[in-house]
XYZ file of C-alpha atoms in Angstrom:
686
model
C 0.000 0.000 0.000
C 1.434 3.384 -0.974
C 2.212 5.978 1.688
C -0.300 8.856 1.511
C 0.840 12.459 1.494
C 0.665 13.742 5.114
C -2.357 15.896 5.874
C -0.317 18.378 7.901
C 2.151 18.811 5.024
C -0.485 20.388 2.760
C 0.521 24.015 2.213
C -2.170 26.638 2.819
C -5.798 25.685 2.013
C -6.847 26.538 5.585
C -10.580 26.405 4.859
C -10.295 23.006 3.191
C -8.322 21.492 6.050
C -10.598 23.008 8.678
C -13.772 21.681 7.003
C -12.314 18.180 6.732
C -11.151 18.178 10.352
C -14.539 19.357 11.614
C -16.143 16.378 9.910
C -13.504 14.089 11.387
C -14.503 15.377 14.840
C -18.240 15.171 14.159
C -19.440 13.211 11.104
C -22.930 14.561 11.889
C -21.814 17.859 10.292
C -22.671 16.194 6.999
C -19.602 16.033 4.790
C -17.688 18.465 2.600
C -17.936 19.602 -1.007
C -14.613 20.949 -2.305
C -14.915 23.224 -5.330
C -11.913 24.583 -7.154
C -9.617 24.673 -10.115
C -7.484 21.693 -11.068
C -4.193 21.114 -9.285
C -5.137 22.618 -5.900
C -4.554 19.563 -3.649
C -8.261 18.747 -3.347
C -7.849 14.999 -3.734
C -4.532 14.961 -1.860
C -6.053 16.525 1.252
C -9.100 14.257 1.217
C -7.051 11.075 0.848
C -4.715 12.227 3.621
C -7.627 12.690 6.025
C -8.249 8.951 6.376
C -4.894 8.510 8.147
C -6.052 10.926 10.878
C -9.401 9.251 11.553
C -9.561 7.314 14.837
C -9.971 3.559 14.605
C -13.474 2.090 14.766
C -14.789 -0.859 16.764
C -16.512 -3.466 14.575
C -18.037 -6.905 14.995
C -15.444 -9.430 13.909
C -16.282 -10.926 10.529
C -19.184 -8.557 9.797
C -18.999 -7.262 6.232
C -21.178 -4.278 7.161
C -19.036 -2.844 10.011
C -21.620 -3.202 12.761
C -20.674 -1.618 16.100
C -20.223 -4.355 18.754
C -21.933 -2.223 21.425
C -25.038 -1.665 19.261
C -25.128 -4.015 16.259
C -27.681 -3.445 13.531
C -30.583 -5.856 14.176
C -31.315 -6.002 10.429
C -27.713 -6.639 9.375
C -27.597 -9.242 6.569
C -24.677 -10.920 8.378
C -26.532 -10.851 11.711
C -27.924 -11.198 14.187
C -24.888 -10.264 16.297
C -24.467 -10.634 20.022
C -23.611 -7.475 21.973
C -20.047 -7.718 23.190
C -16.441 -6.970 22.492
C -15.293 -6.502 18.942
C -12.177 -5.779 16.941
C -10.609 -2.466 15.971
C -9.655 -1.482 12.467
C -8.671 1.785 10.747
C -11.485 3.952 9.397
C -11.975 3.309 5.691
C -11.964 5.802 2.890
C -13.898 4.331 -0.034
C -13.642 5.978 -3.447
C -16.647 5.958 -5.759
C -15.517 6.118 -9.409
C -17.583 8.352 -11.672
C -18.208 5.459 -14.050
C -19.231 2.927 -11.383
C -22.262 0.739 -11.968
C -25.318 0.650 -9.732
C -24.455 -2.861 -8.536
C -20.963 -1.763 -7.584
C -22.379 1.053 -5.467
C -25.227 -0.665 -3.611
C -24.254 -4.328 -4.001
C -25.789 -7.125 -6.011
C -28.038 -10.103 -5.423
C -27.478 -13.496 -7.028
C -30.794 -13.526 -8.909
C -30.426 -17.136 -10.053
C -30.037 -18.456 -6.484
C -32.764 -16.142 -5.223
C -35.280 -17.566 -7.726
C -34.240 -21.209 -7.549
C -33.337 -21.569 -3.866
C -34.913 -18.550 -2.192
C -31.475 -17.615 -0.779
C -30.503 -13.964 -0.328
C -26.946 -14.298 -1.612
C -25.800 -10.688 -1.374
C -22.458 -9.185 -2.378
C -21.976 -5.842 -0.546
C -21.170 -2.714 -2.532
C -19.276 0.476 -1.849
C -21.993 1.876 0.429
C -21.490 -1.060 2.783
C -17.720 -0.612 2.706
C -18.081 3.096 3.528
C -20.358 2.574 6.560
C -18.835 4.413 9.550
C -16.096 5.737 7.277
C -15.550 8.159 4.395
C -17.174 7.927 0.969
C -15.101 10.011 -1.435
C -16.369 10.991 -4.890
C -13.849 12.723 -7.123
C -15.446 14.821 -9.879
C -18.787 14.396 -8.124
C -20.463 16.773 -10.581
C -19.860 14.236 -13.364
C -21.568 11.398 -11.483
C -24.454 9.783 -13.381
C -27.925 10.782 -12.260
C -29.010 7.288 -11.217
C -25.974 7.015 -8.904
C -26.762 10.459 -7.498
C -30.290 9.259 -6.702
C -28.913 6.271 -4.795
C -26.505 8.473 -2.853
C -29.335 10.841 -1.945
C -31.463 7.984 -0.640
C -28.633 6.510 1.425
C -27.578 9.881 2.821
C -31.168 10.736 3.793
C -32.064 7.393 5.418
C -28.696 6.190 6.690
C -29.366 2.850 5.014
C -29.093 1.207 1.610
C -31.932 -0.834 0.129
C -31.384 -3.320 -2.682
C -34.566 -4.471 -4.413
C -34.603 -7.164 -7.089
C -38.024 -8.452 -8.152
C -39.469 -8.978 -4.679
C -36.175 -9.926 -3.000
C -34.856 -7.118 -0.759
C -31.789 -6.526 1.393
C -31.267 -3.606 3.747
C -28.114 -2.587 5.583
C -26.902 0.488 7.451
C -24.968 3.049 5.372
C -23.948 6.066 7.422
C -20.837 7.693 6.032
C -18.972 10.956 5.740
C -19.626 12.160 2.177
C -16.726 14.091 0.650
C -16.817 15.300 -2.939
C -14.438 17.293 -5.094
C -15.274 19.063 -8.335
C -14.048 21.576 -10.866
C -16.915 24.058 -11.532
C -15.683 24.531 -15.103
C -16.943 21.023 -15.868
C -20.509 21.627 -14.689
C -22.526 22.120 -11.523
C -24.186 19.712 -9.132
C -27.875 18.981 -8.920
C -29.424 21.113 -6.144
C -30.665 18.017 -4.274
C -27.163 16.570 -3.968
C -25.608 19.965 -3.312
C -27.803 20.398 -0.247
C -26.679 17.017 1.135
C -23.154 18.295 1.687
C -22.917 19.883 5.109
C -20.070 22.260 4.259
C -18.499 23.637 1.125
C -15.142 25.266 0.508
C -13.734 27.026 -2.515
C -10.046 26.424 -3.178
C -7.631 28.127 -5.544
C -3.903 27.967 -6.127
C -1.911 30.565 -4.233
C -0.589 33.532 -6.207
C 2.254 34.061 -3.690
C 5.571 32.904 -5.193
C 7.001 31.822 -1.812
C 4.032 29.597 -1.056
C 4.087 28.075 -4.529
C 7.808 27.344 -4.098
C 7.075 25.525 -0.832
C 4.331 23.463 -2.500
C 6.726 22.306 -5.220
C 9.519 21.645 -2.716
C 7.342 19.411 -0.528
C 5.850 17.549 -3.474
C 9.236 16.763 -4.963
C 10.517 15.599 -1.580
C 7.508 13.316 -1.192
C 7.903 11.850 -4.690
C 11.596 11.106 -4.048
C 11.012 9.321 -0.720
C 7.367 8.913 0.402
C 8.199 6.966 3.581
C 10.941 9.327 4.649
C 8.817 12.390 3.953
C 5.905 10.959 5.943
C 8.271 10.157 8.840
C 9.357 13.802 9.026
C 5.722 14.829 9.507
C 4.815 12.003 11.891
C 4.859 14.195 15.014
C 2.510 16.766 13.459
C 0.173 13.993 12.290
C 0.121 12.481 15.779
C -0.653 15.856 17.341
C -3.611 16.494 15.008
C -4.917 12.959 15.541
C -4.783 13.488 19.317
C -6.575 16.814 18.936
C -9.370 15.128 16.976
C -9.794 12.535 19.737
C -9.837 15.265 22.412
C -12.401 17.310 20.474
C -14.635 14.246 20.105
C -14.576 13.705 23.859
C -15.297 17.390 24.545
C -18.089 17.706 21.963
C -20.955 16.364 24.163
C -20.099 18.999 26.795
C -20.306 21.987 24.441
C -23.258 24.291 25.172
C -25.107 25.961 22.308
C -26.886 28.859 23.993
C -30.098 30.565 22.941
C -28.140 33.611 21.807
C -26.077 31.573 19.354
C -29.180 29.736 18.152
C -30.882 33.050 17.511
C -27.907 34.236 15.463
C -27.955 31.019 13.451
C -31.671 31.281 12.691
C -31.418 34.979 11.821
C -28.475 34.369 9.492
C -30.241 31.595 7.597
C -33.354 33.748 7.274
C -31.354 36.774 6.117
C -29.733 34.796 3.294
C -33.064 33.182 2.313
C -31.827 29.596 2.375
C -34.444 26.949 1.651
C -35.585 24.520 4.314
C -34.200 23.950 7.801
C -31.162 21.809 6.989
C -28.913 24.891 6.896
C -29.885 25.855 10.456
C -29.153 22.348 11.715
C -25.816 22.120 9.897
C -24.771 25.551 11.170
C -25.628 24.563 14.740
C -23.626 21.349 14.496
C -20.707 23.111 12.826
C -20.583 25.912 15.390
C -20.630 23.345 18.215
C -17.830 21.372 16.581
C -15.786 24.536 16.053
C -15.999 25.250 19.774
C -14.876 21.704 20.620
C -12.026 21.951 18.113
C -10.884 25.149 19.843
C -11.075 23.426 23.236
C -14.085 25.397 24.521
C -17.382 24.269 26.020
C -19.448 27.226 24.817
C -20.247 28.491 21.339
C -19.122 32.036 20.599
C -20.166 34.455 17.893
C -16.931 33.719 16.014
C -17.995 30.074 15.773
C -21.371 31.079 14.329
C -19.690 33.332 11.783
C -17.240 30.667 10.656
C -20.040 28.091 10.494
C -22.063 30.396 8.227
C -19.119 30.864 5.862
C -18.745 27.112 5.526
C -22.393 25.984 5.539
C -24.311 28.651 3.594
C -22.524 29.601 0.324
C -23.909 26.599 -1.581
C -27.381 26.900 -0.024
C -28.265 30.538 -0.421
C -31.029 31.304 -2.901
C -29.471 32.439 -6.177
C -29.879 32.343 -9.911
C -28.418 29.228 -11.558
C -25.523 31.151 -13.107
C -24.539 33.171 -10.026
C -21.241 32.267 -8.366
C -21.590 30.848 -4.842
C -20.513 32.957 -1.898
C -21.745 35.161 0.924
C -21.819 38.900 1.466
C -19.620 39.111 4.568
C -20.748 42.654 5.378
C -24.369 41.478 5.454
C -23.328 38.506 7.586
C -21.586 40.760 10.117
C -24.565 43.109 10.285
C -26.922 40.182 10.941
C -24.720 38.725 13.663
C -24.390 42.109 15.336
C -28.116 42.827 15.142
C -29.103 39.493 16.695
C -26.138 39.148 18.996
C -27.881 40.361 22.182
C -29.810 37.293 23.303
C -29.315 36.150 26.867
C -25.538 36.253 26.778
C -25.316 32.491 26.999
C -23.160 32.300 23.897
C -20.255 34.117 25.478
C -19.514 37.138 23.336
C -22.783 37.007 21.384
C -23.756 40.547 22.433
C -20.388 42.231 22.012
C -19.858 44.985 19.498
C -17.065 43.173 17.704
C -18.898 39.915 17.061
C -18.768 40.501 13.341
C -14.973 40.739 13.365
C -14.266 37.854 15.703
C -14.006 35.471 12.759
C -10.595 37.031 11.974
C -9.170 35.619 15.187
C -7.453 32.255 15.003
C -7.922 30.192 18.183
C -4.808 28.209 17.268
C -2.454 30.060 14.905
C -0.375 26.911 14.466
C -3.317 24.617 13.694
C -4.999 23.997 10.359
C -8.022 26.138 11.116
C -8.902 29.745 10.510
C -9.588 31.109 7.066
C -12.665 32.942 6.005
C -14.545 30.292 4.092
C -15.275 32.906 1.426
C -14.725 31.894 -2.200
C -12.398 34.228 -4.116
C -14.307 36.904 -5.952
C -11.501 38.163 -8.142
C -8.807 36.697 -10.309
C -8.738 34.696 -13.492
C -11.360 32.179 -12.328
C -13.957 34.657 -11.121
C -17.163 35.623 -12.908
C -15.191 37.735 -15.413
C -13.742 35.393 -17.997
C -10.605 37.487 -18.211
C -11.438 39.137 -21.492
C -12.282 42.504 -20.008
C -15.441 42.593 -22.109
C -17.833 41.949 -19.246
C -17.342 45.560 -18.148
C -18.256 46.846 -21.563
C -14.718 47.051 -22.967
C -14.200 45.959 -26.550
C -11.054 45.767 -28.650
C -10.307 48.773 -30.771
C -10.808 48.390 -34.490
C -7.989 46.357 -35.989
C -6.844 44.946 -32.638
C -7.216 41.236 -31.942
C -10.180 40.060 -29.917
C -9.926 37.563 -27.033
C -9.878 34.710 -29.514
C -6.916 36.202 -31.322
C -8.976 36.921 -34.467
C -8.696 40.481 -35.642
C -12.005 41.989 -36.734
C -12.210 43.038 -40.321
C -11.746 46.766 -41.040
C -14.967 48.654 -40.906
C -16.670 45.911 -38.907
C -18.530 48.458 -36.820
C -18.306 46.346 -33.697
C -20.662 47.354 -30.902
C -20.304 46.870 -27.180
C -22.027 43.826 -25.661
C -25.590 44.267 -24.424
C -27.156 42.548 -21.456
C -29.500 39.630 -21.941
C -33.214 40.094 -21.410
C -34.935 38.224 -18.597
C -34.907 34.456 -19.214
C -38.132 32.520 -19.571
C -39.274 28.899 -19.537
C -38.781 27.383 -22.983
C -40.493 24.607 -24.842
C -38.931 21.169 -24.831
C -36.597 20.703 -27.787
C -35.673 17.051 -28.225
C -33.815 14.853 -30.674
C -36.071 12.377 -32.522
C -35.539 8.647 -32.363
C -34.107 6.501 -29.588
C -30.566 7.115 -28.393
C -28.104 5.424 -26.046
C -26.251 8.415 -24.651
C -25.467 9.543 -21.125
C -28.362 9.722 -18.688
C -30.199 13.030 -18.743
C -33.623 14.561 -19.167
C -34.016 15.615 -22.779
C -34.483 12.923 -25.444
C -35.747 9.334 -25.457
C -33.055 6.706 -24.964
C -32.379 3.122 -23.959
C -31.154 3.386 -20.376
C -30.635 1.312 -17.237
C -33.518 3.162 -15.602
C -36.971 4.058 -16.795
C -40.064 2.211 -17.896
C -39.693 -1.400 -19.014
C -40.315 -1.864 -22.725
C -39.201 -5.453 -23.361
C -36.680 -8.167 -22.565
C -33.505 -9.625 -24.052
C -30.773 -12.069 -23.170
C -28.239 -10.434 -20.831
C -24.926 -9.317 -22.271
C -22.509 -9.713 -19.370
C -23.743 -9.447 -15.773
C -27.506 -9.409 -15.234
C -28.572 -6.094 -13.702
C -32.323 -5.712 -14.310
C -34.228 -8.996 -14.299
C -37.387 -9.268 -16.388
C -39.197 -11.781 -14.176
C -42.104 -12.647 -16.488
C -39.820 -13.247 -19.465
C -37.473 -15.360 -17.326
C -40.293 -17.551 -16.031
C -41.693 -17.868 -19.544
C -38.289 -19.008 -20.828
C -37.783 -21.543 -18.011
C -41.333 -22.973 -17.824
C -41.243 -25.332 -20.859
C -38.159 -27.127 -19.498
C -39.276 -27.916 -15.952
C -40.237 -31.578 -16.593
C -37.058 -32.251 -18.561
C -35.007 -30.750 -15.742
C -36.609 -33.063 -13.198
C -38.417 -30.444 -11.149
C -39.891 -32.047 -8.030
C -40.189 -29.276 -5.440
C -41.914 -25.893 -5.302
C -38.870 -24.020 -6.577
C -38.460 -23.137 -10.251
C -35.467 -24.798 -11.913
C -33.725 -21.865 -13.559
C -30.655 -22.069 -15.759
C -28.429 -19.262 -16.867
C -29.862 -19.376 -20.384
C -33.345 -18.676 -18.996
C -32.485 -15.305 -17.491
C -33.798 -12.270 -19.327
C -32.594 -8.694 -18.993
C -35.249 -5.987 -18.936
C -34.865 -3.333 -21.613
C -35.848 0.094 -20.376
C -36.527 3.449 -21.886
C -35.653 6.695 -20.163
C -34.106 10.028 -21.079
C -30.637 11.030 -22.197
C -28.651 14.249 -22.151
C -27.579 15.680 -25.489
C -24.929 17.994 -26.826
C -26.751 21.276 -27.431
C -24.593 23.343 -29.775
C -25.661 26.974 -30.055
C -24.716 28.715 -33.307
C -25.388 32.423 -32.773
C -25.434 35.172 -35.394
C -23.495 38.136 -33.926
C -23.301 40.176 -37.116
C -24.430 43.699 -37.765
C -27.885 42.561 -38.880
C -28.477 41.463 -35.277
C -26.895 44.519 -33.697
C -30.004 46.483 -32.746
C -29.702 46.687 -28.972
C -33.249 45.639 -28.087
C -33.145 42.861 -30.647
C -29.803 41.461 -29.465
C -30.939 41.686 -25.852
C -33.974 39.553 -26.715
C -31.771 37.082 -28.611
C -29.396 36.737 -25.678
C -32.356 36.311 -23.358
C -33.650 33.473 -25.522
C -30.252 31.732 -25.624
C -29.875 32.202 -21.871
C -33.303 30.605 -21.412
C -32.229 27.638 -23.520
C -29.036 27.385 -21.465
C -31.102 27.226 -18.299
C -33.141 24.453 -19.877
C -29.922 22.619 -20.821
C -28.678 22.951 -17.235
C -31.847 21.351 -15.908
C -31.741 18.550 -18.482
C -28.079 17.635 -17.830
C -26.831 18.461 -21.332
C -23.417 19.383 -22.587
C -23.370 22.753 -24.332
C -21.161 24.539 -26.834
C -21.226 28.000 -28.390
C -20.230 28.980 -31.936
C -20.609 32.585 -33.102
C -20.165 34.147 -36.527
C -19.620 37.735 -37.599
C -17.192 39.701 -39.770
C -15.607 37.082 -41.982
C -15.349 33.954 -39.846
C -17.082 31.661 -37.397
C -15.476 31.203 -33.979
C -15.804 28.605 -31.241
C -16.631 30.842 -28.297
C -16.943 27.813 -26.007
C -15.965 24.222 -26.844
C -18.521 21.596 -25.730
C -18.549 21.408 -21.955
C -20.773 20.421 -19.050
C -20.359 23.889 -17.546
C -23.456 25.814 -18.580
C -22.205 28.662 -16.359
C -19.224 29.151 -18.662
C -21.523 29.400 -21.684
C -23.614 32.052 -19.927
C -20.491 34.121 -19.187
C -19.334 33.956 -22.815
C -22.815 34.860 -24.034
C -22.980 37.921 -21.778
C -19.726 39.329 -23.204
C -20.587 38.577 -26.838
C -20.115 41.708 -29.027
C -21.874 42.268 -32.354
C -21.090 43.917 -35.675
C -19.800 43.280 -39.186
C -20.985 41.088 -42.015
C -22.950 37.832 -41.727
C -20.735 34.859 -42.685
C -23.513 32.311 -42.179
C -21.761 29.566 -44.145
C -18.552 30.013 -42.119
C -20.497 29.697 -38.867
C -22.237 26.531 -40.016
C -18.993 24.963 -41.233
C -17.293 25.729 -37.927
C -20.218 24.136 -36.064
C -19.992 21.091 -38.332
C -16.292 20.707 -37.454
C -17.107 20.916 -33.725
C -19.694 18.150 -34.056
C -17.301 15.974 -36.056
C -14.666 16.147 -33.307
C -17.233 15.552 -30.545
C -18.604 12.547 -32.399
C -15.148 10.968 -32.157
C -14.857 11.772 -28.456
C -18.345 10.695 -27.416
C -20.103 8.795 -30.221
C -23.111 7.835 -28.063
C -24.113 11.441 -27.266
C -26.459 12.816 -29.912
C -26.324 16.453 -30.908
C -28.970 19.156 -31.161
C -27.981 22.260 -33.130
C -29.770 25.488 -32.185
C -29.109 28.112 -34.851
C -30.047 31.637 -33.762
C -30.248 33.933 -36.794
C -32.495 35.961 -39.041
C -31.375 33.866 -42.013
C -29.524 36.651 -43.816
C -26.088 35.913 -45.289
C -23.630 38.511 -46.627
C -20.006 38.634 -47.666
C -18.244 36.704 -50.387
C -19.673 35.356 -53.643
C -23.123 33.762 -53.448
C -23.349 33.809 -49.634
C -26.903 32.412 -49.544
C -26.031 29.474 -51.790
C -22.924 28.730 -49.700
C -24.996 28.763 -46.533
C -27.479 26.346 -48.097
C -24.729 23.898 -49.054
C -23.259 24.100 -45.548
C -26.691 23.474 -44.038
C -27.201 20.359 -46.147
C -24.124 18.813 -44.497
C -26.069 18.651 -41.228
C -29.056 17.080 -42.968
C -26.814 14.481 -44.608
C -25.366 13.528 -41.202
C -28.839 13.287 -39.657
C -28.123 15.991 -37.068
C -31.257 17.292 -35.344
C -31.575 21.073 -35.587
C -33.850 23.985 -34.883
C -33.592 27.524 -36.215
C -34.650 30.309 -33.866
C -35.928 32.918 -36.309
C -34.893 36.398 -35.110
C -36.293 38.291 -38.099
C -38.407 41.271 -37.071
C -40.290 44.072 -38.726
C -43.438 44.262 -40.858
C -41.733 42.768 -43.934
C -40.348 39.254 -43.443
C -38.244 37.453 -46.047
C -38.646 34.001 -44.472
C -34.951 33.179 -44.921
C -34.727 31.403 -41.562
C -37.530 29.043 -42.551
C -35.779 28.224 -45.816
C -32.552 27.584 -43.928
C -34.383 25.222 -41.548
C -35.572 23.266 -44.572
C -31.987 22.930 -45.828
C -30.921 21.728 -42.361
C -33.708 19.168 -42.273
C -35.024 20.763 -39.086
C -37.689 23.235 -38.085
C -37.942 26.934 -37.381
C -39.485 28.731 -34.412
C -39.762 32.423 -33.687
C -38.619 33.970 -30.439
C -42.225 34.185 -29.286
C -42.944 30.559 -30.186
C -39.949 29.455 -28.133
C -41.743 30.312 -24.903
C -43.398 27.426 -23.107
C -46.553 29.486 -22.531
C -46.888 30.366 -26.195
C -50.224 29.484 -27.793
C -48.343 27.909 -30.691
C -48.193 24.601 -28.803
C -47.149 22.959 -25.585
C -44.169 20.911 -26.815
C -42.235 21.127 -30.079
C -39.941 18.256 -30.995
C -37.109 19.004 -33.341
C -37.692 17.255 -36.635
C -34.550 15.700 -38.011
C -34.153 14.376 -41.485
C -37.640 13.122 -42.291
C -36.394 10.240 -44.400
C -34.041 9.101 -41.622
C -36.796 9.333 -38.991
C -39.144 7.325 -41.210
């Protein structure tokens, strides 16, 4: 077994280390979600935490880690007698993003269950993680059906495995730790709320600290055992402090004054539900125990808010997480009177007490506030979000110089988003789980049966019995059980929904440059992005103006990134419609190689006009027919306005083999219809 990097050797990242240690002291805090850019020691710190966790008492031989003092009466390996047990290190179980359902929850031997009535159960990762740590790297990329199982287990503290009337239940209480890079997409709100705390991490911009990071990493790579030995004393000290804080925790008093501050803070930031209040109370109590105190102070409440509320506050889907610390301090000061039972709850400096570090040498402190500036903040670094645009003839952020006389205009803000109609790809796909188009999936309604290919996961009971029934006499059946052979088993085929690649191709030329018109166009695209976020799609953004088409955003799961690029999109110049379509076609060709199972939906936002070069309309038509030949589903959002309409967008939709909708028809409450499916190539669909 390889030697893990020592937890105490991690440089900086005070908030991350503090959040992990608080959960080590009190798993009831509810776990940690670590958000941040790549290469910031997220996974290193989480894996190092397991070495600091105290050992756990377990019933010898129990695969489900029952506590000997209070064994689970429903344990599949039970019943167990109350008594002495064995000690083992706390486990850290990693859940791979591509894990199967059976690997997560365990699997039943269906053949033995049907033929012998025996519950032959092989435990999964949830059983292994009981009373330990369940770590999910890139948790935002986890498949929806696995997220559903995690939600159920986290809510009930138990895992249920159901297979055609045969059920197994076992305890599954674990510390859930997830890491993610927000650039690759966000988490579902239901799972986000299950994490007790969240921290935002970023690489230090201080040269001295970066030098120390590199120095320690190189030393560890050269001699892992020797490096760990040099940090053994610090590791022992932190481990002892965790044990001491656990013993002190039941004695910590959470006074009415602190409770009032917690409730007022959650109300002030308009968080949904009561889970935030409970998590804040537990976190503040644990912070006091970690500091060696038996009473909760205002500084504990403040730190708890900075760790427990950023991912829970009510916000628009594309807003960056975080808290207004000035508002937090005002709330704590306003409701800090109480009965004085929280120590310094009524003092005038309660709002600033979070700057004090109860142990300057320990891995606590830090503000818990995500960075609001820098290259990874809401501004994408182009400078255009503040209204700045490159001067004529200077290169834009993509390095493409606008053509002379392009007449580029400053970006305009998007209009208010609205609920859009459902745009779906026709036919039946087999892509990643999502919520947009019909697909053959592991979950959904049963539509038929087939012979299993590999391990049986979803038994079709009726088809299995029907296959086995004619052979019972030949197999010498004499008892009540059904004699089932492997060849009799049938796998259920199911139909659900998949996520698609939604590629937006947006006309940013001068013909779209009227400010009110472009604002409405951006509002429509933003609305479609919101819909893509809810349906778990990948998105990409191609724009065309001047003389070329540009990939403003390569296909990604981060809908937030697409919204940022859309907001800073300038307009002006000619309308190279053919160039934009050809660039989009190239993007789809590359994505088809990377992910052939994910079907694409092209959303072309234009008025249909084409200018520049010889025969621009004919060139655009030929480019559009490439999509039709490939069978790519498409929809044209017709942005033409005015009393006289040329109908060019409708003609272009015909060349694409798709359909056209106006901006008004795109709204879900439009009288034009409730749902509009994108029509692909009619001959292919037939």
